[in-house]
Amino acid sequence: MGRGIGGRLYGALFAALADEPVHRAFAGIALPNEASVRLHEPFGFRRVGESSAAGRKFDRYWDVRWYEKSLAD
């Protein structure tokens, strides 16, 4: 179960970016990772694609799902 740390960090990040000339935020999530998907979607990130074996961690390749979020009003 999450402790809300990621949500608080994203809240602070988006507040800090509110007055900056930043148009989009992007996220890449190594799959499977339902906790990360549950973190990003409520913040308005939408799925824009998926790449096979595109990320490497823990000495193996993982599929990566790509998300984006508009930061424009």
mmCIF file of N, CA, C and O in Angstrom:
data_model
loop_
_atom_site.group_PDB
_atom_site.id
_atom_site.type_symbol
_atom_site.label_atom_id
_atom_site.label_comp_id
_atom_site.label_asym_id
_atom_site.label_seq_id
_atom_site.Cartn_x
_atom_site.Cartn_y
_atom_site.Cartn_z
ATOM 1 N N MET A 1 0.848 -1.181 0.000
ATOM 2 C CA MET A 1 0.000 0.000 0.000
ATOM 3 C C MET A 1 0.884 1.231 0.000
ATOM 4 O O MET A 1 1.840 1.322 0.766
ATOM 5 N N GLY A 2 0.559 2.180 -0.827
ATOM 6 C CA GLY A 2 1.331 3.411 -0.904
ATOM 7 C C GLY A 2 1.120 4.297 0.309
ATOM 8 O O GLY A 2 0.110 4.214 1.008
ATOM 9 N N ARG A 3 2.081 5.143 0.560
ATOM 10 C CA ARG A 3 2.006 6.072 1.685
ATOM 11 C C ARG A 3 1.717 7.493 1.237
ATOM 12 O O ARG A 3 1.736 8.399 2.043
ATOM 13 N N GLY A 4 1.495 7.680 -0.073
ATOM 14 C CA GLY A 4 1.154 9.003 -0.574
ATOM 15 C C GLY A 4 2.334 9.905 -0.867
ATOM 16 O O GLY A 4 2.151 11.074 -1.203
ATOM 17 N N ILE A 5 3.538 9.386 -0.739
ATOM 18 C CA ILE A 5 4.722 10.207 -0.964
ATOM 19 C C ILE A 5 4.814 10.642 -2.426
ATOM 20 O O ILE A 5 5.077 11.808 -2.723
ATOM 21 N N GLY A 6 4.588 9.710 -3.353
ATOM 22 C CA GLY A 6 4.636 10.045 -4.778
ATOM 23 C C GLY A 6 3.618 11.108 -5.138
ATOM 24 O O GLY A 6 3.917 12.035 -5.898
ATOM 25 N N GLY A 7 2.425 10.995 -4.590
ATOM 26 C CA GLY A 7 1.388 11.989 -4.854
ATOM 27 C C GLY A 7 1.755 13.361 -4.324
ATOM 28 O O GLY A 7 1.530 14.379 -4.985
ATOM 29 N N ARG A 8 2.347 13.413 -3.141
ATOM 30 C CA ARG A 8 2.777 14.697 -2.584
ATOM 31 C C ARG A 8 3.912 15.300 -3.416
ATOM 32 O O ARG A 8 3.952 16.513 -3.636
ATOM 33 N N LEU A 9 4.835 14.444 -3.873
ATOM 34 C CA LEU A 9 5.924 14.939 -4.712
ATOM 35 C C LEU A 9 5.401 15.494 -6.040
ATOM 36 O O LEU A 9 5.826 16.566 -6.485
ATOM 37 N N TYR A 10 4.477 14.759 -6.673
ATOM 38 C CA TYR A 10 3.913 15.258 -7.927
ATOM 39 C C TYR A 10 3.138 16.553 -7.699
ATOM 40 O O TYR A 10 3.191 17.478 -8.509
ATOM 41 N N GLY A 11 2.398 16.631 -6.600
ATOM 42 C CA GLY A 11 1.675 17.865 -6.294
ATOM 43 C C GLY A 11 2.616 19.048 -6.183
ATOM 44 O O GLY A 11 2.355 20.127 -6.732
ATOM 45 N N ALA A 12 3.735 18.860 -5.489
ATOM 46 C CA ALA A 12 4.726 19.934 -5.345
ATOM 47 C C ALA A 12 5.376 20.259 -6.688
ATOM 48 O O ALA A 12 5.604 21.441 -7.005
ATOM 49 N N LEU A 13 5.670 19.238 -7.489
ATOM 50 C CA LEU A 13 6.280 19.473 -8.798
ATOM 51 C C LEU A 13 5.363 20.296 -9.696
ATOM 52 O O LEU A 13 5.777 21.293 -10.290
ATOM 53 N N PHE A 14 4.091 19.898 -9.781
ATOM 54 C CA PHE A 14 3.175 20.613 -10.664
ATOM 55 C C PHE A 14 2.897 22.025 -10.160
ATOM 56 O O PHE A 14 2.717 22.946 -10.957
ATOM 57 N N ALA A 15 2.901 22.225 -8.855
ATOM 58 C CA ALA A 15 2.756 23.576 -8.303
ATOM 59 C C ALA A 15 3.967 24.427 -8.688
ATOM 60 O O ALA A 15 3.824 25.590 -9.073
ATOM 61 N N ALA A 16 5.161 23.853 -8.613
ATOM 62 C CA ALA A 16 6.380 24.583 -8.974
ATOM 63 C C ALA A 16 6.424 24.900 -10.463
ATOM 64 O O ALA A 16 6.968 25.932 -10.869
ATOM 65 N N LEU A 17 5.847 24.047 -11.286
ATOM 66 C CA LEU A 17 5.859 24.259 -12.739
ATOM 67 C C LEU A 17 4.749 25.187 -13.228
ATOM 68 O O LEU A 17 4.752 25.595 -14.390
ATOM 69 N N ALA A 18 3.815 25.525 -12.349
ATOM 70 C CA ALA A 18 2.634 26.294 -12.769
ATOM 71 C C ALA A 18 3.001 27.615 -13.444
ATOM 72 O O ALA A 18 2.311 28.034 -14.375
ATOM 73 N N ASP A 19 4.046 28.260 -13.003
ATOM 74 C CA ASP A 19 4.425 29.550 -13.580
ATOM 75 C C ASP A 19 5.610 29.450 -14.534
ATOM 76 O O ASP A 19 6.201 30.461 -14.908
ATOM 77 N N GLU A 20 5.957 28.245 -14.910
ATOM 78 C CA GLU A 20 7.079 28.029 -15.817
ATOM 79 C C GLU A 20 6.562 27.768 -17.238
ATOM 80 O O GLU A 20 5.439 27.291 -17.407
ATOM 81 N N PRO A 21 7.378 28.048 -18.254
ATOM 82 C CA PRO A 21 6.948 27.815 -19.641
ATOM 83 C C PRO A 21 7.126 26.347 -20.051
ATOM 84 O O PRO A 21 7.821 26.033 -21.010
ATOM 85 N N VAL A 22 6.480 25.467 -19.306
ATOM 86 C CA VAL A 22 6.555 24.026 -19.579
ATOM 87 C C VAL A 22 5.193 23.593 -20.105
ATOM 88 O O VAL A 22 4.161 23.855 -19.483
ATOM 89 N N HIS A 23 5.188 22.939 -21.229
ATOM 90 C CA HIS A 23 3.950 22.598 -21.934
ATOM 91 C C HIS A 23 3.433 21.195 -21.614
ATOM 92 O O HIS A 23 2.232 20.959 -21.567
ATOM 93 N N ARG A 24 4.338 20.234 -21.420
ATOM 94 C CA ARG A 24 3.960 18.839 -21.201
ATOM 95 C C ARG A 24 4.885 18.190 -20.183
ATOM 96 O O ARG A 24 6.046 18.541 -20.058
ATOM 97 N N ALA A 25 4.321 17.187 -19.503
ATOM 98 C CA ALA A 25 5.117 16.308 -18.640
ATOM 99 C C ALA A 25 5.017 14.904 -19.228
ATOM 100 O O ALA A 25 3.969 14.515 -19.767
ATOM 101 N N PHE A 26 6.089 14.154 -19.136
ATOM 102 C CA PHE A 26 6.136 12.803 -19.684
ATOM 103 C C PHE A 26 6.574 11.820 -18.612
ATOM 104 O O PHE A 26 7.344 12.174 -17.712
ATOM 105 N N ALA A 27 6.094 10.588 -18.733
ATOM 106 C CA ALA A 27 6.484 9.538 -17.800
ATOM 107 C C ALA A 27 6.646 8.234 -18.557
ATOM 108 O O ALA A 27 5.866 7.929 -19.462
ATOM 109 N N GLY A 28 7.645 7.474 -18.197
ATOM 110 C CA GLY A 28 7.842 6.127 -18.713
ATOM 111 C C GLY A 28 7.788 5.165 -17.545
ATOM 112 O O GLY A 28 8.512 5.342 -16.562
ATOM 113 N N ILE A 29 6.914 4.168 -17.622
ATOM 114 C CA ILE A 29 6.725 3.220 -16.532
ATOM 115 C C ILE A 29 7.127 1.833 -16.999
ATOM 116 O O ILE A 29 6.567 1.308 -17.967
ATOM 117 N N ALA A 30 8.104 1.247 -16.320
ATOM 118 C CA ALA A 30 8.499 -0.132 -16.617
ATOM 119 C C ALA A 30 7.388 -1.063 -16.143
ATOM 120 O O ALA A 30 6.877 -0.919 -15.036
ATOM 121 N N LEU A 31 7.002 -1.990 -17.004
ATOM 122 C CA LEU A 31 5.875 -2.886 -16.715
ATOM 123 C C LEU A 31 6.344 -4.272 -16.293
ATOM 124 O O LEU A 31 7.384 -4.723 -16.759
ATOM 125 N N PRO A 32 5.561 -4.917 -15.449
ATOM 126 C CA PRO A 32 4.310 -4.465 -14.842
ATOM 127 C C PRO A 32 4.583 -3.591 -13.619
ATOM 128 O O PRO A 32 5.544 -3.815 -12.883
ATOM 129 N N ASN A 33 3.737 -2.602 -13.409
ATOM 130 C CA ASN A 33 3.876 -1.720 -12.251
ATOM 131 C C ASN A 33 2.552 -1.001 -12.019
ATOM 132 O O ASN A 33 2.407 0.177 -12.318
ATOM 133 N N GLU A 34 1.587 -1.720 -11.512
ATOM 134 C CA GLU A 34 0.246 -1.153 -11.301
ATOM 135 C C GLU A 34 0.263 0.011 -10.327
ATOM 136 O O GLU A 34 -0.516 0.947 -10.460
ATOM 137 N N ALA A 35 1.143 -0.016 -9.327
ATOM 138 C CA ALA A 35 1.218 1.090 -8.370
ATOM 139 C C ALA A 35 1.601 2.382 -9.074
ATOM 140 O O ALA A 35 1.034 3.448 -8.792
ATOM 141 N N SER A 36 2.528 2.326 -10.000
ATOM 142 C CA SER A 36 2.939 3.521 -10.728
ATOM 143 C C SER A 36 1.835 3.995 -11.668
ATOM 144 O O SER A 36 1.605 5.195 -11.807
ATOM 145 N N VAL A 37 1.133 3.069 -12.292
ATOM 146 C CA VAL A 37 -0.008 3.438 -13.146
ATOM 147 C C VAL A 37 -1.059 4.142 -12.292
ATOM 148 O O VAL A 37 -1.588 5.195 -12.670
ATOM 149 N N ARG A 38 -1.346 3.603 -11.104
ATOM 150 C CA ARG A 38 -2.343 4.214 -10.206
ATOM 151 C C ARG A 38 -1.884 5.583 -9.705
ATOM 152 O O ARG A 38 -2.711 6.411 -9.347
ATOM 153 N N LEU A 39 -0.602 5.813 -9.652
ATOM 154 C CA LEU A 39 -0.088 7.129 -9.256
ATOM 155 C C LEU A 39 -0.294 8.144 -10.377
ATOM 156 O O LEU A 39 -0.755 9.263 -10.141
ATOM 157 N N HIS A 40 0.038 7.779 -11.601
ATOM 158 C CA HIS A 40 0.057 8.736 -12.708
ATOM 159 C C HIS A 40 -1.327 9.103 -13.245
ATOM 160 O O HIS A 40 -1.581 10.264 -13.556
ATOM 161 N N GLU A 41 -2.209 8.144 -13.393
ATOM 162 C CA GLU A 41 -3.495 8.416 -14.043
ATOM 163 C C GLU A 41 -4.346 9.449 -13.311
ATOM 164 O O GLU A 41 -4.915 10.328 -13.950
ATOM 165 N N PRO A 42 -4.449 9.433 -11.977
ATOM 166 C CA PRO A 42 -5.244 10.480 -11.311
ATOM 167 C C PRO A 42 -4.670 11.896 -11.477
ATOM 168 O O PRO A 42 -5.399 12.870 -11.340
ATOM 169 N N PHE A 43 -3.398 12.001 -11.789
ATOM 170 C CA PHE A 43 -2.795 13.306 -12.021
ATOM 171 C C PHE A 43 -3.010 13.789 -13.448
ATOM 172 O O PHE A 43 -2.513 14.845 -13.832
ATOM 173 N N GLY A 44 -3.753 13.028 -14.237
ATOM 174 C CA GLY A 44 -4.069 13.463 -15.588
ATOM 175 C C GLY A 44 -3.120 12.967 -16.656
ATOM 176 O O GLY A 44 -3.220 13.378 -17.804
ATOM 177 N N PHE A 45 -2.194 12.087 -16.297
ATOM 178 C CA PHE A 45 -1.345 11.481 -17.316
ATOM 179 C C PHE A 45 -2.210 10.534 -18.142
ATOM 180 O O PHE A 45 -3.031 9.803 -17.588
ATOM 181 N N ARG A 46 -2.020 10.551 -19.443
ATOM 182 C CA ARG A 46 -2.755 9.615 -20.300
ATOM 183 C C ARG A 46 -1.757 8.768 -21.068
ATOM 184 O O ARG A 46 -0.680 9.225 -21.459
ATOM 185 N N ARG A 47 -2.154 7.547 -21.276
ATOM 186 C CA ARG A 47 -1.299 6.586 -21.980
ATOM 187 C C ARG A 47 -1.183 6.982 -23.445
ATOM 188 O O ARG A 47 -2.179 7.227 -24.113
ATOM 189 N N VAL A 48 0.062 7.021 -23.949
ATOM 190 C CA VAL A 48 0.273 7.388 -25.343
ATOM 191 C C VAL A 48 1.010 6.311 -26.129
ATOM 192 O O VAL A 48 1.151 6.439 -27.345
ATOM 193 N N GLY A 49 1.467 5.261 -25.459
ATOM 194 C CA GLY A 49 2.138 4.197 -26.194
ATOM 195 C C GLY A 49 2.835 3.211 -25.287
ATOM 196 O O GLY A 49 2.862 3.367 -24.070
ATOM 197 N N GLU A 50 3.379 2.196 -25.919
ATOM 198 C CA GLU A 50 4.089 1.162 -25.184
ATOM 199 C C GLU A 50 5.197 0.616 -26.080
ATOM 200 O O GLU A 50 4.990 0.423 -27.276
ATOM 201 N N SER A 51 6.353 0.411 -25.492
ATOM 202 C CA SER A 51 7.499 -0.128 -26.226
ATOM 203 C C SER A 51 7.930 -1.435 -25.593
ATOM 204 O O SER A 51 7.983 -1.550 -24.365
ATOM 205 N N SER A 52 8.247 -2.422 -26.437
ATOM 206 C CA SER A 52 8.686 -3.723 -25.951
ATOM 207 C C SER A 52 10.170 -3.691 -25.615
ATOM 208 O O SER A 52 10.979 -3.189 -26.397
ATOM 209 N N ALA A 53 10.506 -4.226 -24.463
ATOM 210 C CA ALA A 53 11.902 -4.377 -24.027
ATOM 211 C C ALA A 53 12.704 -3.090 -24.212
ATOM 212 O O ALA A 53 13.843 -3.117 -24.650
ATOM 213 N N ALA A 54 12.104 -1.951 -23.864
ATOM 214 C CA ALA A 54 12.751 -0.660 -24.085
ATOM 215 C C ALA A 54 13.507 -0.149 -22.866
ATOM 216 O O ALA A 54 14.336 0.741 -22.985
ATOM 217 N N GLY A 55 13.215 -0.693 -21.697
ATOM 218 C CA GLY A 55 13.886 -0.232 -20.486
ATOM 219 C C GLY A 55 14.703 -1.356 -19.870
ATOM 220 O O GLY A 55 14.353 -2.525 -19.975
ATOM 221 N N ARG A 56 15.800 -0.978 -19.242
ATOM 222 C CA ARG A 56 16.645 -1.986 -18.611
ATOM 223 C C ARG A 56 16.871 -1.615 -17.148
ATOM 224 O O ARG A 56 17.302 -0.506 -16.830
ATOM 225 N N LYS A 57 16.542 -2.545 -16.259
ATOM 226 C CA LYS A 57 16.851 -2.413 -14.845
ATOM 227 C C LYS A 57 16.868 -3.806 -14.232
ATOM 228 O O LYS A 57 16.274 -4.744 -14.779
ATOM 229 N N PHE A 58 17.582 -3.943 -13.149
ATOM 230 C CA PHE A 58 17.734 -5.243 -12.483
ATOM 231 C C PHE A 58 18.246 -6.310 -13.450
ATOM 232 O O PHE A 58 17.799 -7.449 -13.436
ATOM 233 N N ASP A 59 19.157 -5.899 -14.335
ATOM 234 C CA ASP A 59 19.815 -6.816 -15.273
ATOM 235 C C ASP A 59 18.872 -7.518 -16.246
ATOM 236 O O ASP A 59 19.138 -8.643 -16.678
ATOM 237 N N ARG A 60 17.779 -6.873 -16.584
ATOM 238 C CA ARG A 60 16.905 -7.409 -17.625
ATOM 239 C C ARG A 60 16.169 -6.276 -18.323
ATOM 240 O O ARG A 60 16.154 -5.157 -17.850
ATOM 241 N N TYR A 61 15.584 -6.610 -19.463
ATOM 242 C CA TYR A 61 14.811 -5.630 -20.228
ATOM 243 C C TYR A 61 13.340 -5.726 -19.848
ATOM 244 O O TYR A 61 12.820 -6.807 -19.588
ATOM 245 N N TRP A 62 12.687 -4.566 -19.837
ATOM 246 C CA TRP A 62 11.274 -4.468 -19.468
ATOM 247 C C TRP A 62 10.522 -3.697 -20.549
ATOM 248 O O TRP A 62 11.068 -2.789 -21.171
ATOM 249 N N ASP A 63 9.247 -4.031 -20.718
ATOM 250 C CA ASP A 63 8.383 -3.211 -21.558
ATOM 251 C C ASP A 63 8.151 -1.888 -20.826
ATOM 252 O O ASP A 63 8.139 -1.837 -19.593
ATOM 253 N N VAL A 64 7.973 -0.817 -21.593
ATOM 254 C CA VAL A 64 7.766 0.503 -21.010
ATOM 255 C C VAL A 64 6.494 1.105 -21.587
ATOM 256 O O VAL A 64 6.299 1.125 -22.800
ATOM 257 N N ARG A 65 5.635 1.578 -20.700
ATOM 258 C CA ARG A 65 4.417 2.280 -21.114
ATOM 259 C C ARG A 65 4.682 3.771 -20.955
ATOM 260 O O ARG A 65 5.172 4.225 -19.929
ATOM 261 N N TRP A 66 4.350 4.529 -21.991
ATOM 262 C CA TRP A 66 4.618 5.962 -22.025
ATOM 263 C C TRP A 66 3.344 6.747 -21.766
ATOM 264 O O TRP A 66 2.277 6.430 -22.297
ATOM 265 N N TYR A 67 3.478 7.777 -20.949
ATOM 266 C CA TYR A 67 2.362 8.645 -20.590
ATOM 267 C C TYR A 67 2.750 10.097 -20.829
ATOM 268 O O TYR A 67 3.934 10.441 -20.793
ATOM 269 N N GLU A 68 1.720 10.939 -21.036
ATOM 270 C CA GLU A 68 1.964 12.376 -21.099
ATOM 271 C C GLU A 68 0.820 13.100 -20.409
ATOM 272 O O GLU A 68 -0.280 12.577 -20.253
ATOM 273 N N LYS A 69 1.128 14.312 -19.989
ATOM 274 C CA LYS A 69 0.153 15.157 -19.298
ATOM 275 C C LYS A 69 0.321 16.576 -19.816
ATOM 276 O O LYS A 69 1.447 17.100 -19.851
ATOM 277 N N SER A 70 -0.762 17.197 -20.206
ATOM 278 C CA SER A 70 -0.726 18.598 -20.619
ATOM 279 C C SER A 70 -0.606 19.470 -19.377
ATOM 280 O O SER A 70 -1.300 19.255 -18.380
ATOM 281 N N LEU A 71 0.267 20.449 -19.418
ATOM 282 C CA LEU A 71 0.414 21.391 -18.312
ATOM 283 C C LEU A 71 -0.163 22.757 -18.663
ATOM 284 O O LEU A 71 -0.101 23.678 -17.873
ATOM 285 N N ALA A 72 -0.743 22.859 -19.861
ATOM 286 C CA ALA A 72 -1.354 24.116 -20.298
ATOM 287 C C ALA A 72 -2.733 24.257 -19.653
ATOM 288 O O ALA A 72 -3.417 23.268 -19.385
ATOM 289 N N ASP A 73 -3.122 25.489 -19.415
ATOM 290 C CA ASP A 73 -4.460 25.732 -18.821
ATOM 291 C C ASP A 73 -5.566 25.435 -19.785
ATOM 292 O O ASP A 73 -5.555 25.525 -20.918
#
